[in-house]
Amino acid sequence: DVSESAANPSTIDRKRIRRIIRFGDTTVGEAMIPLADVVGVSESRPMKEAMRVVMKYGFNRLPVYRGNITNIKSIMTLSSWDLMDPALKNKPASDYMSSVLFLSPKQTIDRALPQLQARDDHMAVVVDEFGSAVGILTMEDVFEEVVGEIDVGYDFDEYNPRQRVYIEHESEDSHLMSGRMPISEINDILYAKFPAEEAHTVGGLIISRLRHIPTVGDNITEQGYRLTVLEADERSVLRVRAERL
């Protein structure tokens, strides 16, 4: 859901200014696409399977994994020109794979940007301290931190682009948001001071405080706000209400 304020041009301009100011402090972990939302392909699958995934989801760059998607080994890039080649399905998938740039979620995006720019695929895999993938970062994700959502221009029938997350204001003191809303953006919009050191998102903060996966109705009090879980599944917090106390 996008609030009315998100559609107001002056509000959007103010948001862009805030994004520019905090650009140097934004971490890779805040800007990345979480692994749960990443589409990849197994290295054991044939080229025609990779082509099917590209056509279905609209991503021309795919992480290639071994065993499971936390173990990403390479990046496959299939351009529109490649997809028009009738002989593509019979070619070795390895011909379209490149090595992986690995980044820490703690790294700032201003330092990651030159590394992404130096690559033809403009993509990196974000890994935790154990080397397991936790997300991916692209040039588009970095730019969106400043200018907002970018239309990548794909027009495949089943393509569902990544949606920016906004706050819906119920009142001056009550706000609805996705569990994946970055804490840094919440702080900017609500002028709050939620800690961003232990979690990147409001859902992660709630989980960190409760020390278990929350259920609907669970809540915490933080920095003068009550954060209440409105929706959750077995793995994460989906929707949150923030009420000023």
PDB file of C-alpha atoms in Angstrom:
ATOM      1  CA  ASP A   1       0.000   0.000   0.000  1.00  0.00           C
ATOM      2  CA  VAL A   2       1.229   3.471  -0.879  1.00  0.00           C
ATOM      3  CA  SER A   3       0.136   6.341   1.302  1.00  0.00           C
ATOM      4  CA  GLU A   4      -1.260   9.574  -0.101  1.00  0.00           C
ATOM      5  CA  SER A   5       1.902  11.360   0.985  1.00  0.00           C
ATOM      6  CA  ALA A   6       3.940   9.035  -1.207  1.00  0.00           C
ATOM      7  CA  ALA A   7       2.007  10.281  -4.240  1.00  0.00           C
ATOM      8  CA  ASN A   8       2.528  13.947  -3.432  1.00  0.00           C
ATOM      9  CA  PRO A   9       5.375  15.411  -5.546  1.00  0.00           C
ATOM     10  CA  SER A  10       6.644  17.712  -2.789  1.00  0.00           C
ATOM     11  CA  THR A  11       6.715  14.804  -0.348  1.00  0.00           C
ATOM     12  CA  ILE A  12       8.601  12.662  -2.870  1.00  0.00           C
ATOM     13  CA  ASP A  13      11.151  15.462  -3.392  1.00  0.00           C
ATOM     14  CA  ARG A  14      11.726  15.684   0.350  1.00  0.00           C
ATOM     15  CA  LYS A  15      12.189  11.918   0.492  1.00  0.00           C
ATOM     16  CA  ARG A  16      14.767  12.081  -2.293  1.00  0.00           C
ATOM     17  CA  ILE A  17      16.666  14.806  -0.473  1.00  0.00           C
ATOM     18  CA  ARG A  18      16.726  12.700   2.687  1.00  0.00           C
ATOM     19  CA  ARG A  19      17.932   9.685   0.679  1.00  0.00           C
ATOM     20  CA  ILE A  20      20.764  11.717  -0.854  1.00  0.00           C
ATOM     21  CA  ILE A  21      21.847  13.010   2.552  1.00  0.00           C
ATOM     22  CA  ARG A  22      22.001   9.528   4.087  1.00  0.00           C
ATOM     23  CA  PHE A  23      23.399   7.815   0.975  1.00  0.00           C
ATOM     24  CA  GLY A  24      26.880   7.434   2.481  1.00  0.00           C
ATOM     25  CA  ASP A  25      25.450   5.822   5.620  1.00  0.00           C
ATOM     26  CA  THR A  26      23.112   3.361   3.908  1.00  0.00           C
ATOM     27  CA  THR A  27      24.415  -0.193   4.103  1.00  0.00           C
ATOM     28  CA  VAL A  28      24.318  -2.952   1.527  1.00  0.00           C
ATOM     29  CA  GLY A  29      22.048  -4.879   3.895  1.00  0.00           C
ATOM     30  CA  GLU A  30      19.487  -2.079   3.831  1.00  0.00           C
ATOM     31  CA  ALA A  31      19.492  -1.721   0.037  1.00  0.00           C
ATOM     32  CA  MET A  32      19.742  -5.373  -0.995  1.00  0.00           C
ATOM     33  CA  ILE A  33      16.964  -7.644  -2.228  1.00  0.00           C
ATOM     34  CA  PRO A  34      16.477 -10.311   0.500  1.00  0.00           C
ATOM     35  CA  LEU A  35      17.268 -13.848  -0.554  1.00  0.00           C
ATOM     36  CA  ALA A  36      13.632 -14.851  -0.016  1.00  0.00           C
ATOM     37  CA  ASP A  37      12.759 -12.622  -3.004  1.00  0.00           C
ATOM     38  CA  VAL A  38      15.638 -13.732  -5.232  1.00  0.00           C
ATOM     39  CA  VAL A  39      15.025 -15.881  -8.294  1.00  0.00           C
ATOM     40  CA  GLY A  40      17.910 -18.135  -9.300  1.00  0.00           C
ATOM     41  CA  VAL A  41      18.675 -21.281 -11.214  1.00  0.00           C
ATOM     42  CA  SER A  42      20.553 -24.430 -10.266  1.00  0.00           C
ATOM     43  CA  GLU A  43      23.847 -25.016 -12.044  1.00  0.00           C
ATOM     44  CA  SER A  44      22.654 -28.553 -12.811  1.00  0.00           C
ATOM     45  CA  ARG A  45      19.712 -27.332 -14.906  1.00  0.00           C
ATOM     46  CA  PRO A  46      19.937 -27.017 -18.711  1.00  0.00           C
ATOM     47  CA  MET A  47      19.923 -23.733 -20.618  1.00  0.00           C
ATOM     48  CA  LYS A  48      16.242 -24.045 -21.528  1.00  0.00           C
ATOM     49  CA  GLU A  49      15.369 -23.949 -17.823  1.00  0.00           C
ATOM     50  CA  ALA A  50      17.292 -20.683 -17.397  1.00  0.00           C
ATOM     51  CA  MET A  51      15.494 -19.274 -20.444  1.00  0.00           C
ATOM     52  CA  ARG A  52      12.134 -20.247 -18.936  1.00  0.00           C
ATOM     53  CA  VAL A  53      12.977 -18.489 -15.641  1.00  0.00           C
ATOM     54  CA  VAL A  54      14.071 -15.318 -17.453  1.00  0.00           C
ATOM     55  CA  MET A  55      10.885 -15.205 -19.517  1.00  0.00           C
ATOM     56  CA  LYS A  56       8.679 -15.898 -16.497  1.00  0.00           C
ATOM     57  CA  TYR A  57      10.180 -13.405 -14.047  1.00  0.00           C
ATOM     58  CA  GLY A  58      11.705 -10.810 -16.362  1.00  0.00           C
ATOM     59  CA  PHE A  59      15.199 -10.823 -14.831  1.00  0.00           C
ATOM     60  CA  ASN A  60      17.996 -11.158 -17.373  1.00  0.00           C
ATOM     61  CA  ARG A  61      20.603 -11.768 -14.650  1.00  0.00           C
ATOM     62  CA  LEU A  62      20.218 -14.905 -12.567  1.00  0.00           C
ATOM     63  CA  PRO A  63      22.269 -16.144  -9.605  1.00  0.00           C
ATOM     64  CA  VAL A  64      23.418 -19.679 -10.339  1.00  0.00           C
ATOM     65  CA  TYR A  65      23.571 -21.866  -7.246  1.00  0.00           C
ATOM     66  CA  ARG A  66      24.855 -25.290  -6.249  1.00  0.00           C
ATOM     67  CA  GLY A  67      22.597 -27.374  -4.020  1.00  0.00           C
ATOM     68  CA  ASN A  68      20.509 -24.485  -2.667  1.00  0.00           C
ATOM     69  CA  ILE A  69      20.286 -20.764  -3.295  1.00  0.00           C
ATOM     70  CA  THR A  70      22.394 -19.824  -0.262  1.00  0.00           C
ATOM     71  CA  ASN A  71      25.372 -21.313  -2.150  1.00  0.00           C
ATOM     72  CA  ILE A  72      25.629 -19.020  -5.189  1.00  0.00           C
ATOM     73  CA  LYS A  73      28.526 -19.856  -7.508  1.00  0.00           C
ATOM     74  CA  SER A  74      28.108 -17.569 -10.523  1.00  0.00           C
ATOM     75  CA  ILE A  75      25.876 -15.060 -12.289  1.00  0.00           C
ATOM     76  CA  MET A  76      24.177 -15.879 -15.595  1.00  0.00           C
ATOM     77  CA  THR A  77      23.309 -13.015 -17.953  1.00  0.00           C
ATOM     78  CA  LEU A  78      20.935 -13.516 -20.881  1.00  0.00           C
ATOM     79  CA  SER A  79      20.321 -10.377 -22.927  1.00  0.00           C
ATOM     80  CA  SER A  80      17.313  -9.770 -25.144  1.00  0.00           C
ATOM     81  CA  TRP A  81      19.560 -10.483 -28.136  1.00  0.00           C
ATOM     82  CA  ASP A  82      20.583 -13.797 -26.604  1.00  0.00           C
ATOM     83  CA  LEU A  83      16.967 -14.804 -26.090  1.00  0.00           C
ATOM     84  CA  MET A  84      16.195 -14.173 -29.775  1.00  0.00           C
ATOM     85  CA  ASP A  85      18.848 -16.694 -30.803  1.00  0.00           C
ATOM     86  CA  PRO A  86      16.991 -19.897 -31.815  1.00  0.00           C
ATOM     87  CA  ALA A  87      20.111 -21.938 -31.043  1.00  0.00           C
ATOM     88  CA  LEU A  88      20.445 -20.613 -27.482  1.00  0.00           C
ATOM     89  CA  LYS A  89      18.748 -23.571 -25.785  1.00  0.00           C
ATOM     90  CA  ASN A  90      21.402 -25.900 -27.161  1.00  0.00           C
ATOM     91  CA  LYS A  91      24.376 -23.811 -26.017  1.00  0.00           C
ATOM     92  CA  PRO A  92      26.303 -24.481 -22.784  1.00  0.00           C
ATOM     93  CA  ALA A  93      24.956 -22.416 -19.903  1.00  0.00           C
ATOM     94  CA  SER A  94      28.519 -21.887 -18.699  1.00  0.00           C
ATOM     95  CA  ASP A  95      29.166 -19.639 -21.723  1.00  0.00           C
ATOM     96  CA  TYR A  96      26.854 -17.049 -20.154  1.00  0.00           C
ATOM     97  CA  MET A  97      28.113 -17.256 -16.572  1.00  0.00           C
ATOM     98  CA  SER A  98      30.531 -14.921 -14.808  1.00  0.00           C
ATOM     99  CA  SER A  99      32.245 -14.948 -11.435  1.00  0.00           C
ATOM    100  CA  VAL A 100      30.498 -13.479  -8.390  1.00  0.00           C
ATOM    101  CA  LEU A 101      31.231 -10.247  -6.548  1.00  0.00           C
ATOM    102  CA  PHE A 102      30.585 -10.885  -2.846  1.00  0.00           C
ATOM    103  CA  LEU A 103      29.729  -8.037  -0.471  1.00  0.00           C
ATOM    104  CA  SER A 104      29.188  -7.754   3.261  1.00  0.00           C
ATOM    105  CA  PRO A 105      25.784  -6.465   4.417  1.00  0.00           C
ATOM    106  CA  LYS A 106      27.644  -4.018   6.679  1.00  0.00           C
ATOM    107  CA  GLN A 107      29.446  -2.344   3.756  1.00  0.00           C
ATOM    108  CA  THR A 108      28.064   1.061   2.737  1.00  0.00           C
ATOM    109  CA  ILE A 109      26.554   1.402  -0.722  1.00  0.00           C
ATOM    110  CA  ASP A 110      28.756   4.359  -1.645  1.00  0.00           C
ATOM    111  CA  ARG A 111      31.751   2.005  -1.358  1.00  0.00           C
ATOM    112  CA  ALA A 112      29.948  -0.813  -3.164  1.00  0.00           C
ATOM    113  CA  LEU A 113      28.915   1.387  -6.093  1.00  0.00           C
ATOM    114  CA  PRO A 114      32.352   1.509  -7.828  1.00  0.00           C
ATOM    115  CA  GLN A 115      32.612  -2.278  -7.554  1.00  0.00           C
ATOM    116  CA  LEU A 116      29.202  -2.727  -9.181  1.00  0.00           C
ATOM    117  CA  GLN A 117      30.044  -0.205 -11.895  1.00  0.00           C
ATOM    118  CA  ALA A 118      33.192  -2.143 -12.786  1.00  0.00           C
ATOM    119  CA  ARG A 119      31.200  -5.290 -13.584  1.00  0.00           C
ATOM    120  CA  ASP A 120      29.342  -5.991 -16.826  1.00  0.00           C
ATOM    121  CA  ASP A 121      26.425  -7.516 -14.904  1.00  0.00           C
ATOM    122  CA  HIS A 122      26.316  -4.743 -12.243  1.00  0.00           C
ATOM    123  CA  MET A 123      25.309  -7.330  -9.633  1.00  0.00           C
ATOM    124  CA  ALA A 124      26.721  -8.577  -6.335  1.00  0.00           C
ATOM    125  CA  VAL A 125      25.785 -11.322  -3.893  1.00  0.00           C
ATOM    126  CA  VAL A 126      25.522 -10.321  -0.243  1.00  0.00           C
ATOM    127  CA  VAL A 127      26.851 -12.927   2.198  1.00  0.00           C
ATOM    128  CA  ASP A 128      26.821 -13.303   5.972  1.00  0.00           C
ATOM    129  CA  GLU A 129      29.766 -14.079   8.225  1.00  0.00           C
ATOM    130  CA  PHE A 130      29.550 -17.763   7.286  1.00  0.00           C
ATOM    131  CA  GLY A 131      29.668 -17.085   3.539  1.00  0.00           C
ATOM    132  CA  SER A 132      26.024 -17.959   2.897  1.00  0.00           C
ATOM    133  CA  ALA A 133      24.055 -15.700   0.570  1.00  0.00           C
ATOM    134  CA  VAL A 134      21.500 -13.460   2.284  1.00  0.00           C
ATOM    135  CA  GLY A 135      20.549 -11.290  -0.704  1.00  0.00           C
ATOM    136  CA  ILE A 136      21.664  -9.608  -3.907  1.00  0.00           C
ATOM    137  CA  LEU A 137      22.489  -6.007  -4.762  1.00  0.00           C
ATOM    138  CA  THR A 138      22.323  -4.392  -8.205  1.00  0.00           C
ATOM    139  CA  MET A 139      23.054  -0.939  -9.579  1.00  0.00           C
ATOM    140  CA  GLU A 140      19.295  -0.370  -9.782  1.00  0.00           C
ATOM    141  CA  ASP A 141      18.953  -1.020  -6.039  1.00  0.00           C
ATOM    142  CA  VAL A 142      21.661   1.542  -5.300  1.00  0.00           C
ATOM    143  CA  PHE A 143      20.056   4.176  -7.546  1.00  0.00           C
ATOM    144  CA  GLU A 144      16.636   3.530  -6.013  1.00  0.00           C
ATOM    145  CA  GLU A 145      18.043   4.503  -2.640  1.00  0.00           C
ATOM    146  CA  VAL A 146      18.360   8.034  -4.047  1.00  0.00           C
ATOM    147  CA  VAL A 147      15.694   8.474  -6.734  1.00  0.00           C
ATOM    148  CA  GLY A 148      13.026   5.975  -5.699  1.00  0.00           C
ATOM    149  CA  GLU A 149      11.587   3.128  -7.739  1.00  0.00           C
ATOM    150  CA  ILE A 150      12.993   2.579 -11.229  1.00  0.00           C
ATOM    151  CA  ASP A 151      10.943   1.064 -14.051  1.00  0.00           C
ATOM    152  CA  VAL A 152      13.318  -1.470 -15.586  1.00  0.00           C
ATOM    153  CA  GLY A 153      11.180  -1.635 -18.728  1.00  0.00           C
ATOM    154  CA  TYR A 154      10.512  -5.366 -18.978  1.00  0.00           C
ATOM    155  CA  ASP A 155       7.222  -6.295 -20.604  1.00  0.00           C
ATOM    156  CA  PHE A 156       6.984 -10.053 -20.100  1.00  0.00           C
ATOM    157  CA  ASP A 157       3.447 -11.247 -19.361  1.00  0.00           C
ATOM    158  CA  GLU A 158       4.209 -12.729 -15.931  1.00  0.00           C
ATOM    159  CA  TYR A 159       6.845 -10.225 -14.825  1.00  0.00           C
ATOM    160  CA  ASN A 160       6.238  -8.787 -11.351  1.00  0.00           C
ATOM    161  CA  PRO A 161       8.708  -5.971 -10.600  1.00  0.00           C
ATOM    162  CA  ARG A 162      10.069  -5.289  -7.150  1.00  0.00           C
ATOM    163  CA  GLN A 163       7.845  -2.803  -5.342  1.00  0.00           C
ATOM    164  CA  ARG A 164       9.113   0.016  -3.164  1.00  0.00           C
ATOM    165  CA  VAL A 165       7.875  -0.090   0.419  1.00  0.00           C
ATOM    166  CA  TYR A 166       6.067   2.939   1.804  1.00  0.00           C
ATOM    167  CA  ILE A 167       4.435   3.946   5.082  1.00  0.00           C
ATOM    168  CA  GLU A 168       0.670   4.389   5.237  1.00  0.00           C
ATOM    169  CA  HIS A 169      -0.270   7.093   7.746  1.00  0.00           C
ATOM    170  CA  GLU A 170      -3.464   6.252   9.668  1.00  0.00           C
ATOM    171  CA  SER A 171      -3.131   9.390  11.771  1.00  0.00           C
ATOM    172  CA  GLU A 172      -0.437  11.702  13.077  1.00  0.00           C
ATOM    173  CA  ASP A 173       0.535   9.111  15.689  1.00  0.00           C
ATOM    174  CA  SER A 174      -0.298   5.796  13.970  1.00  0.00           C
ATOM    175  CA  HIS A 175       1.411   4.368  10.909  1.00  0.00           C
ATOM    176  CA  LEU A 176       1.157   1.106   8.945  1.00  0.00           C
ATOM    177  CA  MET A 177       4.172  -0.393   7.221  1.00  0.00           C
ATOM    178  CA  SER A 178       5.613  -3.567   5.764  1.00  0.00           C
ATOM    179  CA  GLY A 179       7.727  -5.715   8.053  1.00  0.00           C
ATOM    180  CA  ARG A 180      10.499  -5.187   5.496  1.00  0.00           C
ATOM    181  CA  MET A 181      10.469  -1.409   5.825  1.00  0.00           C
ATOM    182  CA  PRO A 182      14.094  -0.356   6.391  1.00  0.00           C
ATOM    183  CA  ILE A 183      14.660   1.152   9.827  1.00  0.00           C
ATOM    184  CA  SER A 184      16.704   3.978   8.308  1.00  0.00           C
ATOM    185  CA  GLU A 185      13.725   5.061   6.155  1.00  0.00           C
ATOM    186  CA  ILE A 186      11.339   4.849   9.112  1.00  0.00           C
ATOM    187  CA  ASN A 187      13.662   7.079  11.104  1.00  0.00           C
ATOM    188  CA  ASP A 188      13.791   9.573   8.229  1.00  0.00           C
ATOM    189  CA  ILE A 189      10.035   9.708   7.695  1.00  0.00           C
ATOM    190  CA  LEU A 190       8.868   9.619  11.331  1.00  0.00           C
ATOM    191  CA  TYR A 191      11.878  11.471  12.761  1.00  0.00           C
ATOM    192  CA  ALA A 192      12.319   8.493  15.074  1.00  0.00           C
ATOM    193  CA  LYS A 193      15.471   6.959  16.505  1.00  0.00           C
ATOM    194  CA  PHE A 194      14.973   3.210  16.127  1.00  0.00           C
ATOM    195  CA  PRO A 195      18.319   1.380  16.392  1.00  0.00           C
ATOM    196  CA  ALA A 196      19.604   0.158  13.028  1.00  0.00           C
ATOM    197  CA  GLU A 197      22.625  -1.768  14.320  1.00  0.00           C
ATOM    198  CA  GLU A 198      20.992  -5.111  15.109  1.00  0.00           C
ATOM    199  CA  ALA A 199      18.452  -5.311  12.265  1.00  0.00           C
ATOM    200  CA  HIS A 200      17.886  -3.686   8.873  1.00  0.00           C
ATOM    201  CA  THR A 201      14.078  -3.798   8.938  1.00  0.00           C
ATOM    202  CA  VAL A 202      11.308  -3.112  11.434  1.00  0.00           C
ATOM    203  CA  GLY A 203      10.310  -6.776  11.313  1.00  0.00           C
ATOM    204  CA  GLY A 204      13.876  -7.778  12.089  1.00  0.00           C
ATOM    205  CA  LEU A 205      13.942  -5.381  15.042  1.00  0.00           C
ATOM    206  CA  ILE A 206      10.782  -6.921  16.492  1.00  0.00           C
ATOM    207  CA  ILE A 207      12.186 -10.430  16.070  1.00  0.00           C
ATOM    208  CA  SER A 208      15.466  -9.369  17.677  1.00  0.00           C
ATOM    209  CA  ARG A 209      13.669  -7.955  20.712  1.00  0.00           C
ATOM    210  CA  LEU A 210      11.223 -10.845  21.145  1.00  0.00           C
ATOM    211  CA  ARG A 211      13.822 -13.533  20.299  1.00  0.00           C
ATOM    212  CA  HIS A 212      11.265 -15.603  18.406  1.00  0.00           C
ATOM    213  CA  ILE A 213       9.183 -15.372  15.223  1.00  0.00           C
ATOM    214  CA  PRO A 214       6.232 -13.194  16.264  1.00  0.00           C
ATOM    215  CA  THR A 215       2.563 -13.943  15.790  1.00  0.00           C
ATOM    216  CA  VAL A 216      -0.254 -11.473  15.180  1.00  0.00           C
ATOM    217  CA  GLY A 217      -0.711  -9.185  18.186  1.00  0.00           C
ATOM    218  CA  ASP A 218       2.826  -9.464  19.507  1.00  0.00           C
ATOM    219  CA  ASN A 219       4.345  -6.069  20.197  1.00  0.00           C
ATOM    220  CA  ILE A 220       7.365  -4.262  21.577  1.00  0.00           C
ATOM    221  CA  THR A 221       7.926  -0.744  22.902  1.00  0.00           C
ATOM    222  CA  GLU A 222      10.867   1.073  21.365  1.00  0.00           C
ATOM    223  CA  GLN A 223      11.927   4.735  21.349  1.00  0.00           C
ATOM    224  CA  GLY A 224       8.517   6.035  22.337  1.00  0.00           C
ATOM    225  CA  TYR A 225       6.568   3.814  19.914  1.00  0.00           C
ATOM    226  CA  ARG A 226       4.572   0.616  20.266  1.00  0.00           C
ATOM    227  CA  LEU A 227       5.326  -1.685  17.326  1.00  0.00           C
ATOM    228  CA  THR A 228       2.528  -4.233  16.875  1.00  0.00           C
ATOM    229  CA  VAL A 229       2.563  -7.178  14.487  1.00  0.00           C
ATOM    230  CA  LEU A 230      -0.539  -7.100  12.272  1.00  0.00           C
ATOM    231  CA  GLU A 231       0.434  -9.894   9.879  1.00  0.00           C
ATOM    232  CA  ALA A 232       3.078 -12.613  10.081  1.00  0.00           C
ATOM    233  CA  ASP A 233       3.863 -15.997   8.614  1.00  0.00           C
ATOM    234  CA  GLU A 234       5.959 -18.862   9.915  1.00  0.00           C
ATOM    235  CA  ARG A 235       9.198 -17.141   8.844  1.00  0.00           C
ATOM    236  CA  SER A 236       8.837 -13.375   9.141  1.00  0.00           C
ATOM    237  CA  VAL A 237       6.861 -10.273  10.078  1.00  0.00           C
ATOM    238  CA  LEU A 238       4.719  -9.054   7.173  1.00  0.00           C
ATOM    239  CA  ARG A 239       2.929  -5.962   8.456  1.00  0.00           C
ATOM    240  CA  VAL A 240       3.391  -3.656  11.438  1.00  0.00           C
ATOM    241  CA  ARG A 241       1.594  -0.760  13.108  1.00  0.00           C
ATOM    242  CA  ALA A 242       3.763   1.886  14.784  1.00  0.00           C
ATOM    243  CA  GLU A 243       1.899   3.942  17.385  1.00  0.00           C
ATOM    244  CA  ARG A 244       3.473   6.889  19.172  1.00  0.00           C
ATOM    245  CA  LEU A 245       2.966   6.647  22.939  1.00  0.00           C
TER     246      LEU A 245
END
